[in-house]
CSV table of C-alpha atoms in Angstrom, one decimal:
chain,number,residue,atom,x,y,z
A,26,UNK,CA,0.0,0.0,0.0
A,27,UNK,CA,1.1,3.5,-0.5
A,28,UNK,CA,1.1,4.5,3.2
A,29,UNK,CA,2.2,1.1,4.5
A,30,UNK,CA,6.0,0.8,5.0
A,31,UNK,CA,7.9,-2.2,6.2
A,32,UNK,CA,11.6,-2.1,7.3
A,33,UNK,CA,14.1,-4.7,6.2
A,34,UNK,CA,15.2,-7.4,8.7
A,35,UNK,CA,18.4,-5.5,9.4
A,36,UNK,CA,16.8,-2.1,9.6
A,37,UNK,CA,14.9,-0.1,12.1
A,38,UNK,CA,12.2,2.3,10.9
A,39,UNK,CA,12.0,5.6,12.8
A,40,UNK,CA,8.6,7.3,12.6
A,41,UNK,CA,8.5,10.9,13.8
A,42,UNK,CA,5.3,13.0,14.3
A,43,UNK,CA,3.3,10.2,15.9
A,44,UNK,CA,1.6,10.7,19.2
A,45,UNK,CA,1.7,7.0,20.1
A,46,UNK,CA,5.1,6.3,21.6
A,47,UNK,CA,6.0,3.0,23.2
A,48,UNK,CA,9.4,4.2,24.5
A,49,UNK,CA,10.5,7.3,26.2
A,50,UNK,CA,11.5,8.9,22.9
A,51,UNK,CA,10.3,11.6,20.6
A,52,UNK,CA,9.8,9.1,17.8
A,53,UNK,CA,8.4,5.6,17.3
A,54,UNK,CA,10.8,2.7,16.5
A,55,UNK,CA,9.4,-0.1,14.3
A,56,UNK,CA,11.5,-3.3,13.7
A,57,UNK,CA,10.4,-6.6,12.2
A,58,UNK,CA,6.9,-5.5,11.0
A,59,UNK,CA,5.2,-2.7,9.0
A,60,UNK,CA,3.4,0.4,9.9
A,61,UNK,CA,1.2,3.1,8.4
A,62,UNK,CA,3.0,6.4,7.8
A,63,UNK,CA,0.6,9.3,7.3
A,64,UNK,CA,1.9,11.7,4.7
A,65,UNK,CA,2.7,15.2,5.7
A,66,UNK,CA,1.8,14.4,9.3
A,67,UNK,CA,4.4,11.7,9.8
A,68,UNK,CA,7.9,11.0,8.5
A,69,UNK,CA,9.7,7.6,8.4
A,70,UNK,CA,13.5,7.1,8.2
A,71,UNK,CA,15.6,3.8,8.1
A,72,UNK,CA,18.5,3.1,10.4
A,73,UNK,CA,20.8,0.2,9.4
A,74,UNK,CA,21.3,-2.5,12.0
A,75,UNK,CA,23.8,-4.4,9.8
A,76,UNK,CA,27.3,-5.4,10.9
A,77,UNK,CA,30.0,-2.9,10.2
A,78,UNK,CA,33.8,-3.0,10.2
A,79,UNK,CA,36.3,-0.3,11.2
A,80,UNK,CA,40.0,-0.6,10.4
A,81,UNK,CA,42.4,1.0,12.9
A,82,UNK,CA,46.0,1.9,12.2
A,83,UNK,CA,47.5,3.9,15.1
A,84,UNK,CA,51.0,4.9,16.2
A,85,UNK,CA,51.4,4.0,19.9
A,86,UNK,CA,54.1,4.3,22.5
A,87,UNK,CA,54.6,1.5,24.9
A,88,UNK,CA,55.6,1.7,28.6
A,89,UNK,CA,59.2,1.3,27.5
A,90,UNK,CA,59.0,4.3,25.2
A,91,UNK,CA,59.1,2.2,22.0
A,92,UNK,CA,57.0,3.5,19.2
A,93,UNK,CA,54.8,0.8,17.6
A,94,UNK,CA,52.3,0.9,14.8
A,95,UNK,CA,49.3,-1.2,15.7
A,96,UNK,CA,46.8,-2.4,13.1
A,97,UNK,CA,43.5,-3.7,14.3
A,98,UNK,CA,40.0,-4.5,13.1
A,99,UNK,CA,36.8,-3.7,15.0
A,100,UNK,CA,33.5,-5.3,14.2
A,101,UNK,CA,30.4,-3.5,15.6
A,102,UNK,CA,26.8,-2.8,14.9
A,103,UNK,CA,23.9,-0.8,16.3
A,104,UNK,CA,22.2,-2.6,19.2
A,105,UNK,CA,18.9,-4.3,18.6
A,106,UNK,CA,17.2,-2.8,21.7
A,107,UNK,CA,15.2,0.4,21.5
A,108,UNK,CA,17.6,2.4,23.7
A,109,UNK,CA,20.6,1.6,21.5
A,110,UNK,CA,18.6,2.3,18.4
A,111,UNK,CA,17.5,5.6,19.8
A,112,UNK,CA,21.0,6.6,20.9
A,113,UNK,CA,22.5,5.6,17.5
A,114,UNK,CA,19.7,7.4,15.7
A,115,UNK,CA,20.2,10.6,17.5
A,116,UNK,CA,24.0,10.5,16.7
A,117,UNK,CA,24.4,8.7,13.4
A,118,UNK,CA,21.0,8.9,11.5
A,119,UNK,CA,22.2,11.6,9.2
A,120,UNK,CA,25.9,10.4,9.1
A,121,UNK,CA,25.5,6.6,8.9
A,122,UNK,CA,28.3,6.5,6.2
A,123,UNK,CA,30.8,8.0,8.6
A,124,UNK,CA,29.9,5.6,11.5
A,125,UNK,CA,33.0,3.3,10.8
A,126,UNK,CA,35.4,6.4,10.9
A,127,UNK,CA,33.9,7.8,14.1
A,128,UNK,CA,33.9,4.4,15.9
A,129,UNK,CA,37.5,3.8,14.6
A,130,UNK,CA,38.7,7.0,16.1
A,131,UNK,CA,37.2,6.1,19.5
A,132,UNK,CA,38.8,2.7,19.5
A,133,UNK,CA,42.1,4.2,18.4
A,134,UNK,CA,42.2,6.5,21.4
A,135,UNK,CA,41.5,3.7,23.8
A,136,UNK,CA,44.1,1.5,22.0
A,137,UNK,CA,46.8,4.2,22.5
A,138,UNK,CA,45.9,4.5,26.2
A,139,UNK,CA,46.0,0.7,26.8
A,140,UNK,CA,49.3,0.1,24.9
A,141,UNK,CA,50.9,3.0,26.7
A,142,UNK,CA,50.6,1.0,30.0
A,143,UNK,CA,52.1,-2.2,28.5
A,144,UNK,CA,55.5,-3.4,27.4
A,145,UNK,CA,56.3,-4.7,24.0
A,146,UNK,CA,56.6,-8.2,25.3
A,147,UNK,CA,53.1,-8.1,26.8
A,148,UNK,CA,51.6,-6.6,23.7
A,149,UNK,CA,53.2,-9.4,21.6
A,150,UNK,CA,52.4,-12.2,23.9
A,151,UNK,CA,49.0,-11.0,25.1
A,152,UNK,CA,47.2,-9.6,22.1
A,153,UNK,CA,43.8,-10.9,23.3
A,154,UNK,CA,44.3,-9.1,26.6
A,155,UNK,CA,45.0,-5.9,24.8
A,156,UNK,CA,41.8,-6.3,22.7
A,157,UNK,CA,39.7,-7.1,25.8
A,158,UNK,CA,41.0,-4.1,27.7
A,159,UNK,CA,40.3,-1.8,24.7
A,160,UNK,CA,36.8,-3.2,24.5
A,161,UNK,CA,36.3,-2.8,28.2
A,162,UNK,CA,37.6,0.8,28.2
A,163,UNK,CA,35.3,1.8,25.4
A,164,UNK,CA,32.3,0.0,26.6
A,165,UNK,CA,30.7,3.0,28.3
A,166,UNK,CA,31.2,5.2,25.3
A,167,UNK,CA,30.0,2.6,22.9
A,168,UNK,CA,26.9,2.1,25.1
A,169,UNK,CA,26.1,5.9,24.9
A,170,UNK,CA,26.5,5.7,21.1
A,171,UNK,CA,24.1,2.7,21.0
A,172,UNK,CA,26.8,0.5,19.5
A,173,UNK,CA,27.6,-3.1,20.4
A,174,UNK,CA,31.2,-4.3,19.7
A,175,UNK,CA,31.2,-7.9,18.5
A,176,UNK,CA,35.0,-8.3,18.1
A,177,UNK,CA,38.3,-6.5,18.2
A,178,UNK,CA,41.4,-8.2,16.7
A,179,UNK,CA,44.9,-6.8,16.6
A,180,UNK,CA,46.2,-7.9,13.2
A,181,UNK,CA,49.8,-6.5,13.0
A,182,UNK,CA,52.4,-4.7,15.2
A,183,UNK,CA,55.1,-2.9,13.3
A,184,UNK,CA,58.3,-1.8,15.0
A,185,UNK,CA,60.4,0.9,13.2
A,186,UNK,CA,63.2,0.8,15.8
A,187,UNK,CA,63.9,-3.0,15.3
A,188,UNK,CA,63.2,-3.8,18.9
A,189,UNK,CA,60.9,-6.6,18.1
A,190,UNK,CA,63.4,-8.0,15.6
A,191,UNK,CA,66.2,-7.8,18.3
A,192,UNK,CA,63.9,-9.3,20.8
A,193,UNK,CA,63.2,-12.2,18.5
A,194,UNK,CA,66.8,-12.6,17.4
A,195,UNK,CA,67.9,-15.0,20.1
A,196,UNK,CA,64.8,-17.0,19.6
A,197,UNK,CA,65.3,-16.8,15.8
A,198,UNK,CA,68.9,-17.9,16.2
A,199,UNK,CA,67.9,-20.7,18.4
A,200,UNK,CA,65.1,-21.6,16.0
A,201,UNK,CA,67.5,-21.2,13.1
A,202,UNK,CA,70.0,-23.5,14.9
A,203,UNK,CA,67.4,-26.0,15.6
A,204,UNK,CA,66.2,-25.6,12.1
A,205,UNK,CA,69.8,-26.2,10.8
A,206,UNK,CA,70.2,-29.2,13.2
A,207,UNK,CA,66.9,-30.5,12.1
A,208,UNK,CA,67.8,-29.8,8.5
A,209,UNK,CA,71.2,-31.6,9.0
A,210,UNK,CA,69.4,-34.5,10.6
A,211,UNK,CA,66.9,-34.5,7.8
A,212,UNK,CA,69.7,-34.3,5.3
A,213,UNK,CA,71.5,-37.2,7.1
A,214,UNK,CA,68.4,-39.2,7.2
A,215,UNK,CA,67.7,-38.3,3.6
A,216,UNK,CA,71.3,-39.3,2.7
A,217,UNK,CA,71.0,-42.6,4.6
A,218,UNK,CA,67.6,-43.2,3.0
A,219,UNK,CA,69.1,-42.3,-0.4
A,220,UNK,CA,72.0,-44.7,0.3
A,221,UNK,CA,69.6,-47.4,1.3
A,222,UNK,CA,67.4,-46.6,-1.7
A,223,UNK,CA,70.5,-46.7,-3.9
A,224,UNK,CA,71.6,-50.0,-2.3
A,225,UNK,CA,68.1,-51.4,-2.8
A,226,UNK,CA,68.1,-50.0,-6.3
A,227,UNK,CA,71.5,-51.6,-7.0
A,228,UNK,CA,70.3,-54.9,-5.5
A,229,UNK,CA,67.2,-54.7,-7.5
A,230,UNK,CA,69.2,-53.9,-10.7
A,231,UNK,CA,71.5,-56.8,-9.9
A,232,UNK,CA,68.6,-59.2,-9.4
A,233,UNK,CA,67.0,-57.8,-12.5
A,234,UNK,CA,70.2,-58.2,-14.4
A,235,UNK,CA,70.6,-61.8,-13.1
A,236,UNK,CA,67.1,-62.6,-14.0
A,237,UNK,CA,67.4,-60.9,-17.4
A,238,UNK,CA,70.6,-62.9,-18.0
A,239,UNK,CA,68.8,-66.1,-17.0
A,240,UNK,CA,65.9,-65.3,-19.3
A,241,UNK,CA,68.4,-64.4,-22.1
A,242,UNK,CA,70.3,-67.7,-21.5
A,243,UNK,CA,67.0,-69.6,-21.6
A,244,UNK,CA,65.9,-67.8,-24.7
A,245,UNK,CA,69.3,-68.4,-26.4
A,246,UNK,CA,69.1,-72.1,-25.3
A,247,UNK,CA,65.6,-72.3,-26.7
A,248,UNK,CA,66.7,-70.6,-29.9
A,249,UNK,CA,69.8,-72.9,-30.1
A,250,UNK,CA,67.6,-76.0,-29.6
A,251,UNK,CA,65.1,-74.6,-32.1
A,252,UNK,CA,68.0,-74.0,-34.6
A,253,UNK,CA,69.4,-77.4,-34.0
A,254,UNK,CA,66.1,-79.1,-34.2
A,255,UNK,CA,66.2,-79.1,-38.0
A,256,UNK,CA,69.8,-80.5,-38.3
A,257,UNK,CA,69.1,-83.0,-35.5
A,258,UNK,CA,65.9,-84.2,-37.2
A,259,UNK,CA,67.8,-84.4,-40.5
A,260,UNK,CA,70.7,-86.3,-38.8
A,261,UNK,CA,68.2,-88.7,-37.1
A,262,UNK,CA,66.4,-89.2,-40.4
A,263,UNK,CA,69.8,-89.9,-42.1
A,264,UNK,CA,70.8,-92.2,-39.3
A,265,UNK,CA,67.5,-94.1,-39.7
A,266,UNK,CA,68.0,-94.3,-43.5
A,267,UNK,CA,71.6,-95.6,-42.9
A,268,UNK,CA,70.3,-98.1,-40.4
A,269,UNK,CA,67.6,-99.2,-42.8
A,270,UNK,CA,70.2,-99.4,-45.6
A,271,UNK,CA,72.5,-101.4,-43.3
A,272,UNK,CA,69.7,-103.8,-42.4
A,273,UNK,CA,68.8,-104.0,-46.1
A,274,UNK,CA,72.5,-104.7,-46.9
A,275,UNK,CA,72.6,-107.4,-44.2
A,276,UNK,CA,69.5,-109.0,-45.5
A,277,UNK,CA,70.9,-108.8,-49.1
A,278,UNK,CA,74.2,-110.3,-47.8
A,279,UNK,CA,72.2,-113.0,-46.1
A,280,UNK,CA,70.2,-113.7,-49.2
A,281,UNK,CA,73.5,-113.7,-51.2
A,282,UNK,CA,74.9,-116.2,-48.7
A,283,UNK,CA,71.8,-118.3,-48.9
A,284,UNK,CA,72.0,-118.1,-52.7
A,285,UNK,CA,75.7,-119.0,-52.6
A,286,UNK,CA,74.9,-121.8,-50.2
A,287,UNK,CA,72.0,-123.1,-52.4
A,288,UNK,CA,73.6,-122.6,-55.8
A,289,UNK,CA,77.3,-123.0,-55.3
A,290,UNK,CA,78.4,-124.5,-52.0
A,291,UNK,CA,75.8,-127.2,-51.7
A,292,UNK,CA,76.2,-128.3,-55.4
A,293,UNK,CA,80.0,-128.2,-54.9
A,294,UNK,CA,79.7,-130.2,-51.7
A,295,UNK,CA,77.4,-132.7,-53.5
A,296,UNK,CA,79.8,-132.9,-56.4
A,297,UNK,CA,82.7,-133.4,-54.1
A,298,UNK,CA,80.8,-136.0,-52.2
A,299,UNK,CA,80.0,-137.7,-55.5
A,300,UNK,CA,83.6,-137.6,-56.6
A,301,UNK,CA,84.7,-138.8,-53.3
A,302,UNK,CA,82.2,-141.6,-53.3
A,303,UNK,CA,83.1,-142.6,-56.9
A,304,UNK,CA,86.8,-142.5,-55.9
A,305,UNK,CA,86.1,-144.7,-52.9
A,306,UNK,CA,84.0,-147.0,-55.1
A,307,UNK,CA,86.8,-147.2,-57.7
A,308,UNK,CA,89.4,-147.8,-55.0
A,309,UNK,CA,87.2,-150.5,-53.4
A,310,UNK,CA,86.6,-152.1,-56.8
A,311,UNK,CA,90.3,-152.1,-57.6
A,312,UNK,CA,91.1,-153.6,-54.3
A,313,UNK,CA,88.4,-156.1,-54.7
A,314,UNK,CA,89.7,-157.1,-58.1
A,315,UNK,CA,93.3,-157.3,-56.7
A,316,UNK,CA,92.1,-159.3,-53.7
A,317,UNK,CA,90.0,-161.6,-55.9
A,318,UNK,CA,93.0,-162.2,-58.2
A,319,UNK,CA,95.3,-162.9,-55.3
A,320,UNK,CA,92.7,-165.1,-53.6
A,321,UNK,CA,92.1,-166.9,-56.9
A,322,UNK,CA,95.8,-167.5,-57.2
A,323,UNK,CA,96.1,-168.7,-53.6
A,324,UNK,CA,93.1,-171.0,-54.1
A,325,UNK,CA,94.4,-172.4,-57.3
A,326,UNK,CA,97.7,-173.0,-55.7
A,327,UNK,CA,96.1,-174.7,-52.7
A,328,UNK,CA,93.8,-176.7,-55.0
A,329,UNK,CA,96.8,-177.7,-57.1
A,330,UNK,CA,98.7,-178.8,-54.0
A,331,UNK,CA,95.7,-180.7,-52.7
A,332,UNK,CA,95.3,-182.3,-56.1
A,333,UNK,CA,98.9,-183.4,-56.2
A,334,UNK,CA,98.6,-184.8,-52.7
A,335,UNK,CA,95.4,-186.7,-53.6
A,336,UNK,CA,96.9,-187.9,-56.8
A,337,UNK,CA,100.0,-189.2,-55.0
A,338,UNK,CA,97.9,-190.9,-52.4
A,339,UNK,CA,95.7,-192.5,-55.0
A,340,UNK,CA,98.6,-193.6,-57.0
A,341,UNK,CA,100.2,-195.0,-53.9
A,342,UNK,CA,97.1,-197.0,-52.9
A,343,UNK,CA,95.8,-197.9,-56.3
A,344,UNK,CA,92.4,-196.5,-55.5
A,345,UNK,CA,90.4,-195.9,-58.7
A,346,UNK,CA,87.8,-193.7,-57.1
A,347,UNK,CA,90.5,-191.5,-55.9
A,348,UNK,CA,91.8,-191.4,-59.5
A,349,UNK,CA,88.4,-190.2,-60.5
A,350,UNK,CA,88.4,-187.7,-57.7
A,351,UNK,CA,91.8,-186.6,-58.8
A,352,UNK,CA,90.3,-185.7,-62.1
A,353,UNK,CA,87.8,-183.6,-60.4
A,354,UNK,CA,90.5,-182.0,-58.3
A,355,UNK,CA,92.5,-181.3,-61.3
A,356,UNK,CA,89.6,-179.4,-62.7
A,357,UNK,CA,88.9,-177.7,-59.5
A,358,UNK,CA,91.4,-174.9,-60.0
A,359,UNK,CA,89.9,-174.2,-63.4
A,360,UNK,CA,86.5,-174.0,-61.8
A,361,UNK,CA,87.7,-171.7,-59.1
A,362,UNK,CA,89.5,-169.6,-61.7
A,363,UNK,CA,86.3,-169.4,-63.8
A,364,UNK,CA,84.3,-168.4,-60.7
A,365,UNK,CA,86.9,-165.8,-59.7
A,366,UNK,CA,87.0,-164.4,-63.2
A,367,UNK,CA,83.2,-164.3,-63.2
A,368,UNK,CA,83.3,-162.4,-59.9
A,369,UNK,CA,86.0,-160.0,-61.1
A,370,UNK,CA,84.0,-159.1,-64.3
A,371,UNK,CA,80.6,-159.0,-62.5
A,372,UNK,CA,79.0,-155.6,-61.6
A,373,UNK,CA,78.6,-156.4,-57.9
A,374,UNK,CA,78.1,-154.2,-54.9
A,375,UNK,CA,80.1,-155.4,-51.9
A,376,UNK,CA,78.8,-153.9,-48.8
A,377,UNK,CA,81.5,-155.1,-46.4
A,378,UNK,CA,84.6,-154.0,-48.4
A,379,UNK,CA,87.6,-156.3,-48.4
A,380,UNK,CA,86.1,-158.6,-45.8
A,381,UNK,CA,83.0,-159.0,-48.0
A,382,UNK,CA,85.2,-160.0,-50.9
A,383,UNK,CA,87.2,-162.5,-48.7
A,384,UNK,CA,83.9,-164.0,-47.5
A,385,UNK,CA,82.7,-164.4,-51.0
A,386,UNK,CA,85.9,-166.0,-52.2
A,387,UNK,CA,86.0,-168.2,-49.2
A,388,UNK,CA,82.5,-169.3,-49.9
A,389,UNK,CA,83.4,-170.4,-53.5
A,390,UNK,CA,86.5,-172.2,-52.3
A,391,UNK,CA,84.5,-173.7,-49.5
A,392,UNK,CA,82.0,-175.0,-52.0
A,393,UNK,CA,84.9,-176.6,-54.0
A,394,UNK,CA,86.4,-178.1,-50.9
A,395,UNK,CA,83.0,-179.5,-49.9
A,396,UNK,CA,82.8,-181.2,-53.3
A,397,UNK,CA,86.3,-182.5,-52.7
A,398,UNK,CA,85.4,-183.8,-49.3
A,399,UNK,CA,82.4,-185.5,-50.6
A,400,UNK,CA,84.4,-187.2,-53.3
A,401,UNK,CA,86.9,-188.3,-50.6
A,402,UNK,CA,84.3,-189.7,-48.5
A,403,UNK,CA,82.7,-191.6,-51.4
A,404,UNK,CA,86.1,-193.0,-52.4
A,405,UNK,CA,87.0,-194.1,-48.9
A,406,UNK,CA,83.7,-195.8,-48.3
A,407,UNK,CA,84.0,-197.7,-51.6
A,408,UNK,CA,87.4,-198.9,-50.7
A,409,UNK,CA,86.5,-200.1,-47.3
A,410,UNK,CA,83.2,-201.7,-48.3
A,411,UNK,CA,81.0,-199.3,-46.0
A,412,UNK,CA,78.7,-196.6,-46.7
A,413,UNK,CA,80.0,-193.1,-47.0
A,414,UNK,CA,79.9,-190.7,-44.0
A,415,UNK,CA,79.6,-187.0,-43.6
A,416,UNK,CA,82.9,-185.5,-42.7
A,417,UNK,CA,82.6,-182.4,-40.7
A,418,UNK,CA,86.3,-181.6,-40.8
A,419,UNK,CA,87.6,-178.7,-42.7
A,420,UNK,CA,90.6,-179.3,-45.1
C-alpha cells in the first residue's frame, strides 16, 4: 500500500510525528513489521542494523618508550534494543556512512591508552588481553552511542626501531640453529635413505640383471635348440636311413649267402661227395679185383697142391675112385678160376669192403672143398666096403 511501509530485517524504521510512543523517545521505533505512515503528518526514516567493520592503524608508544604501529579491526553494529537504536539514531542517523570512521577514532584513542601502559613483550604475547582491555575501556562510550562491539582483533604490530626483531633474534637464532640441526638430521636421514634406496636399487638392478641374464640364456638355449632341431631331425632321419640301408645290406648279404649256399656250396659239396664216393668205389673195386685175383691164385695154388697130394695118395694105394676124384680135383682150379673171373667181371656191390670180398671168395672155395670132401668120403667108403659118411672136418 502507498502508506504502509515495512523495514528490512536488518533495519529499524524511525517514525516521527506520531503521538503514540512505546518508549521514552520523541519518535516511534518499528522493527520486524510494517506500519502506516501518514503523509505530511508523519515522516519515516531507516537506520541500518547491519554489521560494520572499522580498520584502525594507530602509532602507539609502549611503557618502555618504544614506538609501535598497531593495526586492528573492530566489528560492531547498532544494538537491537530500543535504547541503543534511539541513541544511535540521535547520533548517526544523518551520518551513517561515517559511522566506521567515528567508531574507529574512538577505539584508536582507547588503543593508545591501553598500549601505553604495557610493554612490547606483553603486547606481543597478550594480544587478546589488549583487545579485551580496549573493548572494556570503550564499553561506556559505545553504550552511549548505541553500538555493540562484536569483536576487536589486533592484526599487526610494526616496529620501526627494530626492537621486536632484536627481541626475536635469540629465539630466531635458536630456532635457526634448531632448524639447521633439524635440516642436518633431515639431510643425514635423507642421505641414509638415499643410500639405502641406492643399495636397494643396486640390489634390484643386480637381481634384475641376473634374472634378465637367466631369461636371455634360456631364450638363447631355446633358440639354439630350435635352430638345432632341423639338423638333428635331418641327422636322425639320415641315421634311420643308414640303419635301414645297413639292415637291407645285411638282408641282401644273407640272401646272397643263402643263394651261394644253395647254388654254389651245396652243389659243390654234392659234387665233391659224389667224386669222393666214386673214388672210394673205384678204390674198393680195384682192391676187390686185386684181392680176388690174389685169392684166386692162392686158391688155385692150394687146389693144385691138394690135387697133387690126392693124386699121389691114390697112385700109392691104387684107388680108382681117388683117381676119378683126382680128375675132379684137377679141374677144381679151373672151376675156381672161372668163378673168380666171373666175380671179377661181374658188376657187384660189396657192402663189407675187403672182408666181404674175402667172405665171397671163401664161400666159393669152401663149396669146392665141400665137393672134394664129398668125393673123398665116397672114395674111402667104396674102398673099405662101408657106406659113406659126412665128414665135418675142414681141409
